[in-house]
Structures are given as structure tokens and as C-alpha cells.
Amino acid sequence: MPHKILLDESEMPTAWYNIMADLPTPPPPPLHPGTGQPAGPEDLAALFPMPLIEQEVSTERWIDIPGEVLDIYRLWRPSPLYRAHRLEKALGTPARIYYKYEGVSPAGSHKPNTAVPQAFYNKQAGINRLTTETGAGQWGTSLAFACAQFDMECEIWQVRASYDSKPYRGMMMRTFGGVIHPSPSELTQAGRDILARDPDSPGSLGIAISEAVEVAAQDPATNYALGSVLNHVLLHQTIIGEEALLQLAKVGETPDLIVGCTGGGSNFGGLAFPFLREKLNGTMSPTIRAVEPEACPSLTQGVYAYDFGDTAGLTPLLKMHTLGHDFIPDPIHAGGLRYHGMSPLISHVYEEGLIEAVARPQSECFAAGVQFARTEGIVPAPEPTHALAEAVREALACKESGEEKVILTALCGHGHLDLPAYDAYLTEGVNDHSIADADLRAAVDEALTHLPHLA
Amino acid sequence: MPHKILLDESEMPTAWYNIMADLPTPPPPPLHPGTGQPAGPEDLAALFPMPLIEQEVSTERWIDIPGEVLDIYRLWRPSPLYRAHRLEKALGTPARIYYKYEGVSPAGSHKPNTAVPQAFYNKQAGINRLTTETGAGQWGTSLAFACAQFDMECEIWQVRASYDSKPYRGMMMRTFGGVIHPSPSELTQAGRDILARDPDSPGSLGIAISEAVEVAAQDPATNYALGSVLNHVLLHQTIIGEEALLQLAKVGETPDLIVGCTGGGSNFGGLAFPFLREKLNGTMSPTIRAVEPEACPSLTQGVYAYDFGDTAGLTPLLKMHTLGHDFIPDPIHAGGLRYHGMSPLISHVYEEGLIEAVARPQSECFAAGVQFARTEGIVPAPEPTHALAEAVREALACKESGEEKVILTALCGHGHLDLPAYDAYLTEGVNDHSIADADLRAAVDEALTHLPHLA
């Protein structure tokens, strides 16, 4: 059995998979915050080009990937699927662990899968500048790279906690031609309001989104791009799962368990949705499990309710598992998982019982990350160590039970620019920032009372 | 024509190529510094295990790669060969540019190709600890990873200029389980002597080698490992060129020009030697060109003479192009190219007229690196930007002449941990640290007078 399961460029999928076509029940629509009525295309047109708005609401099963996007995907796609022989051996497990590795992309994660088509559709619509938020920096890097492909400007608000702790990410964005600001910033009303209340605010994804949206809404030639959460973003990421299906078929394997980390949900959805289709079809029956940090447990401890996607309340209301739109997670190292809400699609399939979710402390995740690095030779980003930790738990359970489970996980990025987090873990340890359930529920209830007509 | 030219694991070469078997004349042997006579195996046995000493002097054409080494190579090998379609388009050149990418390895460069077999042969010989030097940190990272595979300790002296400017490299070494010291250090006599003369010494590869060799020589259970320069190191790297030969054959291409950067020479030799064999065979006739930094031009401005491999004079004398063993190059960002000497094998084939060499200023190299990143989606390490700059020059010459040259280059590593160098280049520019020929020759002559009986 080889370590690498590769696809030729000619085998790369040429359509994205839209899970909306196969869901037993449709997910609740986004609502206009002023009226409480379903938001129409016109409510999104100030921020997004029409092809992306159409993808957001489409129920077509397959959506063709444009040729220019495929040409850029070919720089790193199809991405490799690896069998973790050496990790399995170190664990002494009969389980077979596969990881789909997205760290080969220009940004070092799965994010360019959607950055490239978003830049493409915007350029086609005559847009010359995109604004966005970024947490750990993967998304900002991806959009900077994507904009460089289409000769567009890219302006990025990065959560200050990550901006300060991960300076290399900003350098990479600038190398790809992006312009970067720490958030909250003095450049927007949303930022200035936060800074007036808390000059030392560490920021959050919700705040950074407010800033980027505010700037885009003011300029007709500027649009906004979101790196996770929305339907069209998860759509673009399904190329991960489609490739993984082809790759596992090449070696005759069917997964028993699929684990992915969840922040906004795009990496998880990208891997899981094609397999969920097969599960709904009855062709396979994997357990599909989301893994989130204990410090930001939107699926396992949040409420399923309409809430804003951002902190300032500029976005449509989304029905999702949320910790409240003004929840600011503790500064755990997995910056990409520090988001108060969860993708409406992921939230919906979780409510429908089609997927499971667990929350894990970051110390356990780093331990798995170090073991993975020393056996498989790849230092994982802190985000996917959450999925790796769960894979390790399951593999050790198989060691006890003797089960030969096939475990598939998404290694959604490398940790080259997250090495200070590993250094902190190895030298002084990390705080798990777990939240007491009662404290969290009180905070969430408080946050959602700001949305009276939806209560 | 695809972007990626991949080999299956089953197509991975299973033997290293030894150019000693095919050279028109043999290279001069290393000499014992005390006697001036050729150094025998016993002179090297305090530092290296016998299989590596045998490889150092072997004239067998093919040397089998041990199965355990192949198993680890499969984590990232065969490495991809890419066609630089998007760079070609940006340059408007009719040239076809291919790059063999070694950044997919655990350390992010070609260095694990030799770190793994070196650790393997040492472990077989009962050695439990390896010491080494590292410049930019690629080699130290590689050896730390390799030692982790065989449950060995790894202790690394890193040139202080790089230790201070590239902190992420030390973090990565520690993540793989290595122990790292800035060099010069107080831990060795060699380090203390340097610090006594210059407490602020930025260090050099030569000094760091002295420290690592000193520690290894004092403990029978500890050996030393060198990441470049020596014959057995270049031997292990030939898997790069052997794979590239297979990959170019898959697309029916024959290179007209091969360019690689040279520090100690292992990346260049690894790519070039298999093609040099084909050139000596008469099956192809590429120009083969080494590219070195103007700040450390051992091939183009050094002398071809016997000199020490390290600063303190602990190694055998090697016949090589050298700037003098106490030459301390200016702290250019390509730390891996800051070595006073050049591999004896590379020096020899250069003297024989089988390869060419040029020196380039680092500003031109960074410009090529940024253009490459924005078009091909990979931020290159500063070292291979020297080769990329030369590829760009040639591609632009082809644009003038209309020639459809096939250019092959070694992209020997990514620059994820070198981003501060890009940031410096993009924000304030970089000093080229070029050296006036007359000044350099005077310094070299002065350095070599310390070797009176070889003058």
C-alpha cells in the first residue's frame, strides 16, 4: 500500500458539488435584519457578484468550475491523499488513517480553493478590489494570491491577536501583493467604535468582517469576499472531498469515520459533503464528525438561532449554531477556529443528525500535532490538529478493540507560519481556555437578546 | 502540456548515482592536515560511520538506497517537476521553464535526501547522537527530522546571524525534537576562541562546523553529520536529478540549460550530476550553470586550492574553490549560500570545464523570487532565487532571440521561514554585499598563507 495516492491533472474534478440538491430538508434562508424577511439577491449585490449570489441559493447538484479557475487550481491540485503508515505504526493501531493534504496550495491551506473562483467572478463583474477579514491569516494570504492572478487589489483586515502573534502571515500576504491592516483599525467606523470601548481589543473574526464589509459597501468598484461560512464557499471546497472519493476508490477503501476541524466550516464541509452525498445515497455509511476547540464550541455548546455573521451587525441574519455575534473567543493558537458561528449548511446537517460534533482542548491537539510532525514529516497548522487529535483517539480505541477502521481526515494546512504556537506548547505548555457551559449559555443568551424580533 | 509531472512511488529510483565512476579525471583526494598525505578511512572514522566513508571514496556507478531509507523518502518522494506556465506567460518568453521542487520534504528543502541516509547508517553503527552545523536552518531541521525517525538525539549549532534573523527555523527543529545552539557558543573551545576575539561574531558555517565536529570527536557514541560539500552528500542528492531525468522523458523534453544555486554544492550537484552523465555519454548536451551570490563567490572569485572545510581547522584539507576558511561572508538572506568553500566534486568539474558558474546580486534574486511567487504560487527560499534569477535572465534572452530553450532549474526549497527576508526586500530593499575582486583576492591569499606546507 503506497504512502501517496495521487491523481493526474486530467483526473481533477471539473464541477463543484452542491449539497443543497440532496438534503432531506432545505436549510432556513438568510433573513434581512431590518425586515426579518428572507434576504434576496439585491440584499447581497452590494458585496458579491451575481454568479456567487446565484451559487449561494442554487439547488443544482453540479456547478461547472470555470476553465480559468481550473488552470490556476492546477498549480497545486489535485492535492495528495496520504496514508499515515508511520503514525499508525507509532500508535500501534490496526486502524488505517488517511489524510487529504491541502498544505500544498500557494497559501498552505484549503483556502485558495474558494479564493480563486471568488476573485475570478468578481473580476468578470468588473470589480478591481476585494476586501476581506482574516484570522490566522490563511484566508488573507489566499485572497492576496488569487487577486494577483487577476491583477486585482486586495485589502485585508487581520484579527489583531493573530496579526501580532503570527507576523510571517502578513509578510506572506505582502509578498503576494496584498495590503494588510490589524483589526480593529481606525480605518472604519466599526473599528473605531470597538477601539473607543476597548483600545486594547485583541479583535475577532466578527469585528474584522465588519470592517471589510463596511469598506466594500462604500465603493461600487470594491467587493467583499468571505473565506468560510457561506454556501458558495463550502461549494468551492467540495473539490477536496470529490478528489478524496476518487483517491480512496483507487486503493479500494471506504471510510468508516471522517473527521475534520470546524471554525466557519468550509474545510469540514469541503471534505465531508461529497461523502455525505454517498451516505444519503446509501453507497457508504461513514460516521462524519466535526471537531471544534473547547474555547469556541459553537456546535456543541452554542444555540441554533438566527444571528449576525459579524460583530457590528452588517450582514444578513444567518440561522446557525452561534455563541453570539459579540462573543470574542480566547486567543487560542488555532486562530482559524475562533469564530462565533458555524456555517448555516453545517449547522443544518448537524441539526438533522447527519453529522456529529465534539470539542477538544488545545493541549491534546498540540500533542497530536507534534506526534504527527515527528512521524509523518509535516508540521500541521493548529487548526487541523483538532481533527488529528480525534483521529488519534479513534486509532487508539481501535488498538483496544482490534477494529481495522478506515479513518479519513482533512489536513487542511501546514503550520510553517504557526511555529511560535508549537514553541509555546513545547516550552511552557498551552492553556486550554475551556469554557464552563453555564457561563457560556448566559453569554449567548445575552448576545441574542439584541435581536428582539427574532427571539 | 500539464503543470505537474509526477512519478508514482513505484517509479522512484532505488539507487544513487556516483559521478566518480564517469569523470574523465579523478578529483584530488582529501589530505590529512598534519602530514599532507591523502586522508585514509581511519582519519574520518572518529566522525563518520564506515558506510558513509566508503561512499565518500567509492567509484561504483550506482549505490543501492537501503529499504528503510526508501520507506522514509516515500513520505515526500518522488518530488514533483513543474512546468512554469504562468511565469513563462508573465515573462512573454518562448522558453519552457521546468522546476524540480524539493520544498515538499519535511524540512521544506532537498536536505532530508541526505539527512535520512546519514542518520540511518549512523544508527546501524550504534551511534545514538548526531551533531551538526546549520546556516539558514534547512539542514538542521532535516537532521532533526531524520534523527526522530531512528530514535536518535540531534544537537545543532546554528550560525548566529541566521539564528537571530530566522527564529522559526529553531522552532521547527525543536518541533522535530532537535536541540539547537547559536554559534559561536560557549559550549566548545572553538566557539569560546571566536567569542574571545569577537563577542558579537555573527558566526559562519565554518565556525559552526568546528563546534559540531569538536563535540562529536570527544564522544564515541556521537558522530558528526555534514549537510553539503562532501562526496557522499552529493551522492545522496542525485535522486533529484535521476527523478528529473525520468520526468522530463515523460513529456519528451531535453534540457538546453540547467541552472542551480550553489552554497556547498549539494543541491546543484544533486540535480546536475545525472544530467552531466548524459552529457558525457553524448545523449544530451545541456549547458550546466552554477549560480552563486556575489557576496560569497567561491567558484567565480575564489582560488582552487587545498583548504579546511571549517574555520578552526579540524577537518581534512579539501581541494576546492575557496575564499579562505576564515572568510566570514556578509549576512545576506540566503544563509545556505554563505560558505567559504565549494564541494570538491563541483570544484573539480568546474576546473575541467564541464560546468559554468556565475555570481548574482541578491536584489535581482529577490525580484525573481517575488515574480515567481505571484505567478507560480510558491514563495521560494532565498537560496534558489539565485537560480530563478538566472532562469529569468535566460528566458528574457529567449524572448529577444525567439529561441525556445528548455530551462531546468532546482527549486530546492520554499521560503515560508524566510519571509522576513522578503519583507525587508519589499519594504526597504536589500544590500547586494558585492565584493570588489581585488579586496577579495587579497583576503583569500592572506587566509591561505596559514597553510604553509601546501602553499
XYZ file of C-alpha atoms in Angstrom, chain A residues 225-393:
169
model
C -15.011 38.202 -0.080
C -15.684 35.787 2.758
C -13.418 32.821 3.377
C -15.861 30.478 5.091
C -19.427 30.091 6.440
C -21.448 30.865 3.284
C -22.902 28.268 0.937
C -20.837 29.281 -2.086
C -17.628 28.996 -0.078
C -18.425 25.456 1.040
C -19.443 24.677 -2.534
C -15.980 25.616 -3.839
C -14.320 23.496 -1.163
C -16.134 20.329 -2.220
C -13.350 19.682 -4.704
C -11.450 18.356 -1.668
C -13.987 15.637 -0.962
C -14.573 14.839 -4.632
C -10.868 14.202 -5.093
C -10.695 12.176 -1.885
C -13.544 9.956 -3.120
C -11.596 9.235 -6.308
C -8.393 8.635 -4.385
C -9.880 6.229 -1.848
C -11.562 4.355 -4.695
C -8.132 3.930 -6.310
C -6.958 1.949 -3.308
C -10.298 0.225 -2.741
C -11.039 1.854 0.598
C -14.319 3.082 2.108
C -14.107 5.372 5.142
C -15.685 4.324 8.435
C -15.010 7.691 10.044
C -14.415 11.147 8.613
C -13.092 13.809 10.978
C -12.444 17.456 10.191
C -11.886 20.578 12.242
C -14.531 23.293 12.195
C -14.119 27.048 12.509
C -16.519 28.534 9.992
C -16.977 25.080 8.490
C -15.567 25.323 4.966
C -12.755 22.813 5.292
C -15.013 20.347 7.035
C -17.850 20.816 4.571
C -15.477 20.605 1.628
C -14.239 17.205 2.677
C -17.450 15.855 4.180
C -20.264 16.861 1.809
C -19.327 14.575 -1.098
C -19.132 11.686 1.380
C -22.422 12.772 2.945
C -23.986 12.513 -0.517
C -22.727 8.946 -0.762
C -24.101 8.287 2.704
C -27.502 9.694 1.739
C -27.319 7.588 -1.446
C -26.658 4.518 0.651
C -23.379 3.695 -1.108
C -21.340 4.093 2.072
C -22.068 4.735 5.718
C -19.279 6.685 7.369
C -19.610 8.438 10.690
C -18.908 12.119 9.949
C -17.613 14.130 12.893
C -16.762 17.803 13.309
C -14.083 18.726 15.857
C -14.065 22.193 17.346
C -11.937 23.832 20.060
C -13.234 23.822 23.620
C -12.548 27.563 23.654
C -15.022 28.230 20.829
C -17.590 25.415 20.808
C -20.306 26.773 18.531
C -21.756 23.386 17.512
C -21.524 21.607 20.845
C -22.383 24.476 23.183
C -23.873 27.239 21.041
C -27.550 27.750 20.264
C -29.174 27.189 16.875
C -30.640 30.591 16.112
C -30.621 33.471 13.673
C -27.599 35.675 14.326
C -25.326 38.078 12.515
C -22.213 36.820 10.779
C -20.244 39.802 12.038
C -19.930 41.785 15.233
C -21.299 45.138 14.081
C -24.437 43.574 12.593
C -23.869 44.496 8.944
C -24.521 41.063 7.417
C -27.810 39.292 6.775
C -29.021 37.119 9.644
C -27.954 33.503 9.312
C -29.581 30.526 11.019
C -26.623 28.867 12.630
C -25.079 27.465 15.764
C -23.730 30.543 17.428
C -22.055 31.733 20.581
C -23.480 35.197 19.952
C -22.094 37.658 17.434
C -20.247 39.683 20.055
C -18.573 36.643 21.599
C -14.794 37.123 21.487
C -13.065 33.766 21.905
C -9.930 33.467 23.994
C -6.769 33.771 21.879
C -6.099 30.067 21.289
C -3.421 29.320 18.711
C -5.895 27.926 16.171
C -6.903 31.418 15.029
C -8.915 29.993 12.153
C -11.292 28.306 14.595
C -12.036 31.476 16.572
C -15.415 32.273 15.014
C -18.627 32.773 16.956
C -20.871 30.987 14.470
C -20.959 27.938 12.267
C -21.777 27.694 8.576
C -25.588 27.501 8.118
C -25.168 24.376 5.979
C -23.060 22.603 8.592
C -25.435 23.770 11.331
C -28.391 22.402 9.372
C -26.951 18.949 8.724
C -25.910 18.794 12.396
C -29.485 19.609 13.478
C -30.723 16.932 11.067
C -28.495 14.361 12.760
C -26.395 13.728 9.650
C -23.109 14.607 11.343
C -21.676 14.520 14.881
C -19.609 17.102 16.734
C -17.115 17.104 19.614
C -14.972 19.795 21.253
C -11.332 19.174 22.209
C -8.801 21.095 24.346
C -5.847 22.590 22.501
C -3.190 20.848 24.619
C -4.404 17.468 23.349
C -4.400 18.844 19.813
C -0.811 20.087 20.022
C 0.327 16.732 21.402
C -1.204 15.069 18.357
C 0.362 17.699 16.103
C 3.865 17.059 17.434
C 3.448 13.301 17.135
C 2.188 13.738 13.590
C 5.112 16.008 12.654
C 7.701 13.605 14.004
C 6.188 10.581 12.244
C 4.698 11.919 9.019
C 7.129 14.791 8.449
C 4.542 17.558 8.159
C 4.045 20.177 10.875
C 0.253 20.681 10.831
C -1.442 24.031 11.314
C -3.018 24.273 14.794
C -6.491 24.092 13.253
C -6.268 20.567 11.758
C -4.518 19.247 14.866
C -8.049 19.216 16.289
C -9.030 16.633 13.697
C -5.740 14.785 14.120
C -6.283 14.546 17.876
C -9.657 12.925 17.227
C -8.126 10.561 14.659
C -5.503 9.575 17.232
C -8.215 8.952 19.875
